Structures are given as structure tokens and as C-alpha cells.
mmCIF file of C-alpha atoms in Angstrom:
data_model
loop_
_atom_site.group_PDB
_atom_site.id
_atom_site.type_symbol
_atom_site.label_atom_id
_atom_site.label_comp_id
_atom_site.label_asym_id
_atom_site.label_seq_id
_atom_site.Cartn_x
_atom_site.Cartn_y
_atom_site.Cartn_z
ATOM 1 C CA MET F 6 -23.658 -6.888 -25.149
ATOM 2 C CA PRO F 7 -21.406 -4.373 -26.977
ATOM 3 C CA GLY F 8 -22.437 -0.838 -26.162
ATOM 4 C CA GLY F 9 -24.343 -1.895 -23.032
ATOM 5 C CA ARG F 10 -23.205 -2.010 -19.444
ATOM 6 C CA LEU F 11 -20.234 -4.146 -18.522
ATOM 7 C CA THR F 12 -21.171 -7.527 -17.101
ATOM 8 C CA ALA F 13 -19.506 -9.644 -14.434
ATOM 9 C CA GLU F 14 -18.049 -11.775 -17.252
ATOM 10 C CA ASP F 15 -16.647 -8.659 -18.946
ATOM 11 C CA ARG F 16 -14.969 -7.665 -15.700
ATOM 12 C CA ARG F 17 -13.503 -11.126 -15.275
ATOM 13 C CA ARG F 18 -12.002 -10.897 -18.766
ATOM 14 C CA ILE F 19 -10.639 -7.415 -18.049
ATOM 15 C CA ALA F 20 -8.905 -8.747 -14.928
ATOM 16 C CA GLU F 21 -7.479 -11.659 -16.904
ATOM 17 C CA GLY F 22 -6.273 -9.302 -19.617
ATOM 18 C CA LEU F 23 -4.486 -7.102 -17.098
ATOM 19 C CA ALA F 24 -2.884 -10.126 -15.476
ATOM 20 C CA ALA F 25 -1.672 -11.233 -18.909
ATOM 21 C CA GLY F 26 -0.121 -7.838 -19.567
ATOM 22 C CA LEU F 27 -2.486 -6.858 -22.388
ATOM 23 C CA THR F 28 -2.896 -3.215 -23.318
ATOM 24 C CA TYR F 29 -6.203 -1.446 -22.689
ATOM 25 C CA ALA F 30 -6.750 -1.291 -26.435
ATOM 26 C CA GLU F 31 -6.289 -5.059 -26.802
ATOM 27 C CA ILE F 32 -8.613 -5.807 -23.881
ATOM 28 C CA ALA F 33 -11.223 -3.508 -25.395
ATOM 29 C CA ARG F 34 -10.883 -5.183 -28.796
ATOM 30 C CA ARG F 35 -11.394 -8.645 -27.299
ATOM 31 C CA LEU F 36 -14.477 -7.440 -25.441
ATOM 32 C CA GLY F 37 -15.886 -5.585 -28.412
ATOM 33 C CA ARG F 38 -15.889 -2.382 -26.343
ATOM 34 C CA SER F 39 -14.397 1.059 -26.756
ATOM 35 C CA ARG F 40 -11.012 1.723 -25.243
ATOM 36 C CA SER F 41 -12.465 4.598 -23.211
ATOM 37 C CA THR F 42 -14.977 2.241 -21.586
ATOM 38 C CA VAL F 43 -12.225 -0.127 -20.485
ATOM 39 C CA THR F 44 -10.000 2.746 -19.340
ATOM 40 C CA ARG F 45 -12.754 4.262 -17.167
ATOM 41 C CA GLU F 46 -13.656 0.866 -15.716
ATOM 42 C CA ILE F 47 -10.086 0.129 -14.657
ATOM 43 C CA ALA F 48 -9.404 3.639 -13.340
ATOM 44 C CA ARG F 49 -12.611 3.595 -11.275
ATOM 45 C CA ASN F 50 -11.858 0.238 -9.664
ATOM 46 C CA GLY F 51 -8.302 0.196 -8.397
ATOM 47 C CA GLY F 52 -6.197 0.911 -11.481
ATOM 48 C CA PRO F 53 -4.168 -1.598 -13.531
ATOM 49 C CA HIS F 54 -2.433 -3.091 -10.470
ATOM 50 C CA GLY F 55 -5.387 -3.116 -8.084
ATOM 51 C CA TYR F 56 -8.267 -4.094 -10.371
ATOM 52 C CA ARG F 57 -10.276 -7.119 -9.161
ATOM 53 C CA ALA F 58 -13.308 -8.356 -11.072
ATOM 54 C CA ALA F 59 -15.405 -9.329 -8.039
ATOM 55 C CA ARG F 60 -14.685 -6.077 -6.254
ATOM 56 C CA ALA F 61 -15.466 -4.016 -9.356
ATOM 57 C CA GLN F 62 -18.780 -5.835 -9.814
ATOM 58 C CA HIS F 63 -19.673 -5.342 -6.166
ATOM 59 C CA ALA F 64 -18.881 -1.615 -6.347
ATOM 60 C CA THR F 65 -20.962 -1.242 -9.507
ATOM 61 C CA ASN F 66 -23.955 -2.982 -7.934
ATOM 62 C CA TRP F 67 -23.598 -0.801 -4.848
ATOM 63 C CA ARG F 68 -23.543 2.402 -6.927
ATOM 64 C CA ALA F 69 -26.598 1.248 -8.861
ATOM 65 C CA ARG F 70 -28.537 0.652 -5.646
ATOM 66 C CA ARG F 71 -27.417 4.008 -4.318
ATOM 67 C CA ARG F 72 -28.646 5.883 -7.406
ATOM 68 C CA LYS F 73 -32.143 4.480 -6.918
ATOM 69 C CA ARG F 74 -32.375 6.511 -3.739
ATOM 70 C CA ALA F 75 -32.977 10.233 -4.052
ATOM 71 C CA PRO F 76 -29.750 12.050 -3.120
ATOM 72 C CA GLN F 77 -29.925 14.040 0.083
ATOM 73 C CA ALA F 78 -27.339 16.687 0.820
ATOM 74 C CA GLY F 79 -25.837 17.018 4.266
ATOM 75 C CA VAL F 80 -27.035 15.409 7.451
ATOM 76 C CA PRO F 81 -30.060 13.112 6.884
ATOM 77 C CA HIS F 82 -33.409 14.668 7.735
ATOM 78 C CA THR F 83 -35.061 13.565 10.937
ATOM 79 C CA THR F 84 -38.070 14.778 12.877
ATOM 80 C CA ASP F 85 -36.066 14.761 16.106
ATOM 81 C CA ASP F 86 -34.030 17.960 16.518
ATOM 82 C CA ARG F 87 -31.857 16.204 19.060
ATOM 83 C CA ASP F 88 -30.914 13.576 16.483
ATOM 84 C CA VAL F 89 -30.032 16.285 13.953
ATOM 85 C CA ARG F 90 -27.846 18.032 16.509
ATOM 86 C CA THR F 91 -26.134 14.771 17.425
ATOM 87 C CA ALA F 92 -25.485 13.975 13.765
ATOM 88 C CA ARG F 93 -23.985 17.405 13.172
ATOM 89 C CA GLU F 94 -21.775 17.058 16.213
ATOM 90 C CA PHE F 95 -20.534 13.734 14.896
ATOM 91 C CA GLU F 96 -19.845 15.302 11.500
ATOM 92 C CA GLU F 97 -17.708 17.943 13.217
ATOM 93 C CA GLN F 98 -15.826 15.219 15.096
ATOM 94 C CA PHE F 99 -15.324 13.306 11.835
ATOM 95 C CA VAL F 100 -13.878 16.386 10.131
ATOM 96 C CA ALA F 101 -11.611 17.074 13.107
ATOM 97 C CA MET F 102 -10.358 13.484 12.987
ATOM 98 C CA MET F 103 -9.449 13.791 9.304
ATOM 99 C CA ILE F 104 -7.657 17.104 9.911
ATOM 100 C CA GLU F 105 -5.755 15.578 12.826
ATOM 101 C CA GLY F 106 -4.638 12.841 10.447
ATOM 102 C CA GLY F 107 -3.050 15.406 8.147
ATOM 103 C CA MET F 108 -5.860 16.294 5.730
ATOM 104 C CA ALA F 109 -6.419 19.934 4.774
ATOM 105 C CA PRO F 110 -9.567 21.396 6.407
ATOM 106 C CA MET F 111 -11.502 21.949 3.169
ATOM 107 C CA ALA F 112 -10.635 18.509 1.817
ATOM 108 C CA ALA F 113 -11.824 17.050 5.126
ATOM 109 C CA ARG F 114 -15.108 18.940 4.902
ATOM 110 C CA VAL F 115 -15.721 17.793 1.318
ATOM 111 C CA PHE F 116 -14.903 14.193 2.184
ATOM 112 C CA ALA F 117 -17.159 14.262 5.255
ATOM 113 C CA ALA F 118 -20.045 15.729 3.249
ATOM 114 C CA LEU F 119 -19.754 12.886 0.737
ATOM 115 C CA PHE F 120 -19.011 10.075 3.168
ATOM 116 C CA LEU F 121 -21.746 10.954 5.654
ATOM 117 C CA GLY F 122 -24.396 11.939 3.117
ATOM 118 C CA GLU F 123 -27.282 9.534 2.599
ATOM 119 C CA ALA F 124 -26.460 8.902 -1.061
ATOM 120 C CA GLY F 125 -22.680 8.950 -0.727
ATOM 121 C CA SER F 126 -22.485 11.398 -3.616
ATOM 122 C CA LEU F 127 -23.097 15.081 -4.354
ATOM 123 C CA THR F 128 -22.655 17.314 -7.356
ATOM 124 C CA ALA F 129 -20.064 20.067 -7.275
ATOM 125 C CA THR F 130 -22.892 22.604 -7.074
ATOM 126 C CA GLU F 131 -24.498 20.814 -4.125
ATOM 127 C CA LEU F 132 -21.170 20.676 -2.298
ATOM 128 C CA ALA F 133 -20.517 24.372 -2.865
ATOM 129 C CA ARG F 134 -23.988 25.271 -1.610
ATOM 130 C CA GLN F 135 -23.806 22.978 1.412
ATOM 131 C CA LEU F 136 -20.330 24.092 2.494
ATOM 132 C CA HIS F 137 -20.851 27.753 1.576
ATOM 133 C CA VAL F 138 -17.751 27.987 -0.587
ATOM 134 C CA SER F 139 -17.023 28.649 -4.251
ATOM 135 C CA PRO F 140 -17.101 25.919 -6.936
ATOM 136 C CA ALA F 141 -13.366 26.526 -7.468
ATOM 137 C CA THR F 142 -12.706 25.718 -3.812
ATOM 138 C CA ILE F 143 -14.675 22.470 -4.141
ATOM 139 C CA SER F 144 -12.788 21.560 -7.315
ATOM 140 C CA HIS F 145 -9.406 22.105 -5.650
ATOM 141 C CA ALA F 146 -10.281 20.046 -2.568
ATOM 142 C CA ALA F 147 -11.903 17.273 -4.613
ATOM 143 C CA LYS F 148 -8.851 17.040 -6.876
ATOM 144 C CA TRP F 149 -6.654 16.423 -3.829
ATOM 145 C CA LEU F 150 -8.994 13.668 -2.690
ATOM 146 C CA GLU F 151 -9.191 12.139 -6.174
ATOM 147 C CA GLU F 152 -5.401 11.968 -6.455
ATOM 148 C CA ARG F 153 -5.389 9.836 -3.314
ATOM 149 C CA GLY F 154 -8.216 7.572 -4.437
ATOM 150 C CA MET F 155 -10.592 8.783 -1.738
ATOM 151 C CA VAL F 156 -13.295 10.116 -4.062
ATOM 152 C CA ALA F 157 -14.146 9.721 -7.724
ATOM 153 C CA ARG F 158 -16.109 11.783 -10.175
ATOM 154 C CA GLU F 159 -18.702 11.104 -12.846
ATOM 155 C CA ARG F 160 -19.922 13.430 -15.565
ATOM 156 C CA GLU F 161 -23.697 13.920 -15.643
ATOM 157 C CA ALA F 162 -24.460 16.001 -18.725
ATOM 158 C CA ARG F 163 -22.948 19.375 -17.766
ATOM 159 C CA ARG F 164 -22.632 18.548 -14.083
ATOM 160 C CA VAL F 165 -19.834 16.849 -12.180
ATOM 161 C CA ARG F 166 -20.859 14.426 -9.438
ATOM 162 C CA TYR F 167 -18.404 13.305 -6.793
ATOM 163 C CA PHE F 168 -18.881 10.087 -4.855
ATOM 164 C CA VAL F 169 -17.188 7.954 -2.259
ATOM 165 C CA ASP F 170 -16.578 4.388 -3.360
ATOM 166 C CA VAL F 171 -17.570 1.523 -1.097
ATOM 167 C CA ASP F 172 -13.890 0.461 -1.060
ATOM 168 C CA VAL F 173 -12.427 3.870 -0.213
ATOM 169 C CA TRP F 174 -10.564 2.685 2.894
ATOM 170 C CA TYR F 175 -9.192 -0.374 1.109
ATOM 171 C CA HIS F 176 -7.770 1.773 -1.702
ATOM 172 C CA THR F 177 -6.306 4.281 0.759
ATOM 173 C CA TRP F 178 -4.727 1.554 2.870
ATOM 174 C CA ALA F 179 -3.346 -0.267 -0.175
ATOM 175 C CA ALA F 180 -1.801 2.986 -1.462
ATOM 176 C CA SER F 181 -0.179 3.564 1.929
ATOM 177 C CA ALA F 182 1.204 0.019 1.899
ATOM 178 C CA ARG F 183 2.761 0.630 -1.525
ATOM 179 C CA SER F 184 4.377 3.852 -0.275
ATOM 180 C CA ILE F 185 5.779 2.022 2.741
ATOM 181 C CA ARG F 186 7.347 -0.612 0.486
ATOM 182 C CA ILE F 187 8.990 2.142 -1.565
ATOM 183 C CA PHE F 188 10.404 3.706 1.612
ATOM 184 C CA ALA F 189 11.785 0.317 2.624
ATOM 185 C CA ASP F 190 13.496 -0.170 -0.755
ATOM 186 C CA ILE F 191 15.031 3.301 -0.789
ATOM 187 C CA THR F 192 16.391 3.169 2.759
ATOM 188 C CA ARG F 193 17.763 -0.344 2.201
ATOM 189 C CA HIS F 194 19.535 0.928 -0.920
ATOM 190 C CA GLY F 195 20.911 3.851 1.065
ATOM 191 C CA ALA F 196 22.231 1.519 3.764
ATOM 192 C CA GLY F 197 24.199 -0.316 1.096
ATOM 193 C CA ILE F 198 25.662 2.929 -0.214
ATOM 194 C CA PHE F 199 26.814 4.294 3.150
ATOM 195 C CA GLY F 200 27.680 0.923 4.657
ATOM 196 C CA ALA F 201 25.955 -0.753 7.590
ATOM 197 C CA ASP F 202 29.059 -0.153 9.771
ATOM 198 C CA THR F 203 28.619 3.632 9.581
ATOM 199 C CA PRO F 204 26.184 5.656 11.718
ATOM 200 C CA THR F 205 24.271 6.823 8.627
ATOM 201 C CA GLY F 206 24.131 3.342 7.140
ATOM 202 C CA ASP F 207 22.986 1.860 10.438
ATOM 203 C CA ARG F 208 20.158 4.395 10.700
ATOM 204 C CA LEU F 209 19.101 3.644 7.146
ATOM 205 C CA ARG F 210 19.249 -0.122 7.726
ATOM 206 C CA THR F 211 17.147 0.140 10.902
ATOM 207 C CA THR F 212 14.657 2.367 9.098
ATOM 208 C CA SER F 213 14.430 -0.064 6.204
ATOM 209 C CA GLN F 214 13.749 -2.971 8.561
ATOM 210 C CA PHE F 215 10.992 -0.999 10.257
ATOM 211 C CA PHE F 216 9.323 -0.127 6.939
ATOM 212 C CA GLU F 217 9.623 -3.728 5.717
ATOM 213 C CA PHE F 218 7.919 -4.984 8.879
ATOM 214 C CA LEU F 219 5.204 -2.334 8.679
ATOM 215 C CA GLY F 220 4.644 -2.814 4.945
ATOM 216 C CA HIS F 221 4.318 -6.576 5.350
ATOM 217 C CA ASP F 222 1.608 -6.214 7.984
ATOM 218 C CA MET F 223 -0.234 -3.538 6.000
ATOM 219 C CA GLY F 224 -0.120 -5.621 2.832
ATOM 220 C CA GLN F 225 -1.496 -8.658 4.636
ATOM 221 C CA ALA F 226 -4.313 -6.621 6.171
ATOM 222 C CA ALA F 227 -5.292 -5.176 2.784
ATOM 223 C CA GLU F 228 -5.260 -8.617 1.161
ATOM 224 C CA HIS F 229 -7.402 -10.145 3.913
ATOM 225 C CA TRP F 230 -9.948 -7.378 3.474
ATOM 226 C CA ARG F 231 -9.959 -7.818 -0.313
ATOM 227 C CA GLN F 232 -10.651 -11.531 0.111
ATOM 228 C CA ALA F 233 -13.423 -10.837 2.621
ATOM 229 C CA LEU F 234 -15.005 -8.301 0.265
ATOM 230 C CA SER F 235 -14.775 -10.719 -2.634
ATOM 231 C CA MET F 236 -16.516 -13.446 -0.626
ATOM 232 C CA ARG F 237 -19.244 -11.006 0.443
ATOM 233 C CA SER F 238 -19.897 -9.924 -3.149
ATOM 234 C CA ARG F 239 -20.542 -13.570 -4.147
ATOM 235 C CA ARG F 240 -23.349 -14.031 -1.627
#
């Protein structure tokens, strides 16, 4: 109903509208919704090129179930001190893994706090208190993560809540696959400029072939996961 929560049918029509090349305003008009509602829905679930109705519905249902549980900051409580210690050690290993992969230390700590927390979400204040840093530090790290689709934010009255989407790895992998395709196009173009019979052109051509091969495999993997997720959300 207009003004209420988006339904699975609404999301199907949004996906169809995007596929047809409609503007957000036109999609909103056809749904009888505000443009801001449609804009937030698309931005939260993959953007105009990655939006899928089934996946968006699944993510919404997952967030709704998560909110029914009381949020718990940090490592889940347990009566066994050994279990707490083991969980904290794993959290340290998780952070180290993210840093080794190229993530800044504070961004890694923020992501780990969200990803490993029971609720999968924390307010900016909770993150600052848990990590013993300033709110500005949290905001800077979270912005970096948001730009890469690894976390999202929601406004709760005067508070900002950050959360990790159920599809975080899919979005990250899909973004990487898109970047790889761009690298392949650019290096292939460069090979044509310098000529494949020159050392520079040959290096560019070989690089382009590598990126094309890698991008193809990454794209296939992302699509297979999307299909698997879509099938799971229908059960």
C-alpha cells in the first residue's frame, strides 16, 4: 500500500522499471511511492545495475529478523571465559586478514565489529565506545567502507546505525569484477594505440588478455552466487 513498506511485488516492478530504462521518478510514480523511497531501495540493494528483486526482498526479510533480536556490541556474551578468549582471538585474526588484504586498520576494525557482532549492526556511538576511538574516526572509516559497498547506514532519529548486508561479499566481488573488466578494456585500447608488434603494445595486449580471463571467471562466479541466493530466498 502507498506509504507502507515495499512489498515483493513492488520490488519486482522496480527491477522491471530499471531494466526498461525508466527514471527513478517514473518508477516511483507508477508505484505510487515517493522518489526518495525508490532511490533508497535501489541504493541499498545493489544500485541501478545490480538491483535484483528477489535479492532485495531476501535482504529486507533478513534485516527485519535481525532487528527483532536485541543488538549486542562486540563479541557475544558467553559464560565460558575460554570461549570469550577464543572469540576475541578470532576477531584479531579476522582484522589482520582484512589488513593483509589492503584495508586500513581502522576500517578493518569497524568492519569486524559489525560483521562479527550478534546483530550485524551498531550505532556510530556504540562503535566509538567499543573501539575506544572518536566518532569522527568511526565516520571516516565507515565512509570508506560505504564507498565500497561493504557497509550501509540507516538513520534512526538522531542516531546513525551502520550494518553489514547479508550480500556484502557478493557486492564486493561484483564490484571487483567490474573493475577488472575496465582494466581489460583500457589495456586492450592501449595495445591498439602502441601496436601489438611493439614491446609496450605486447605488454598491454598480454595484460588485457589476463584481465579478460580473470574478469570472465569472476563474473561467472558472481552470477552463480546470485542465482543460488535467489533460489534460496524463494524457499
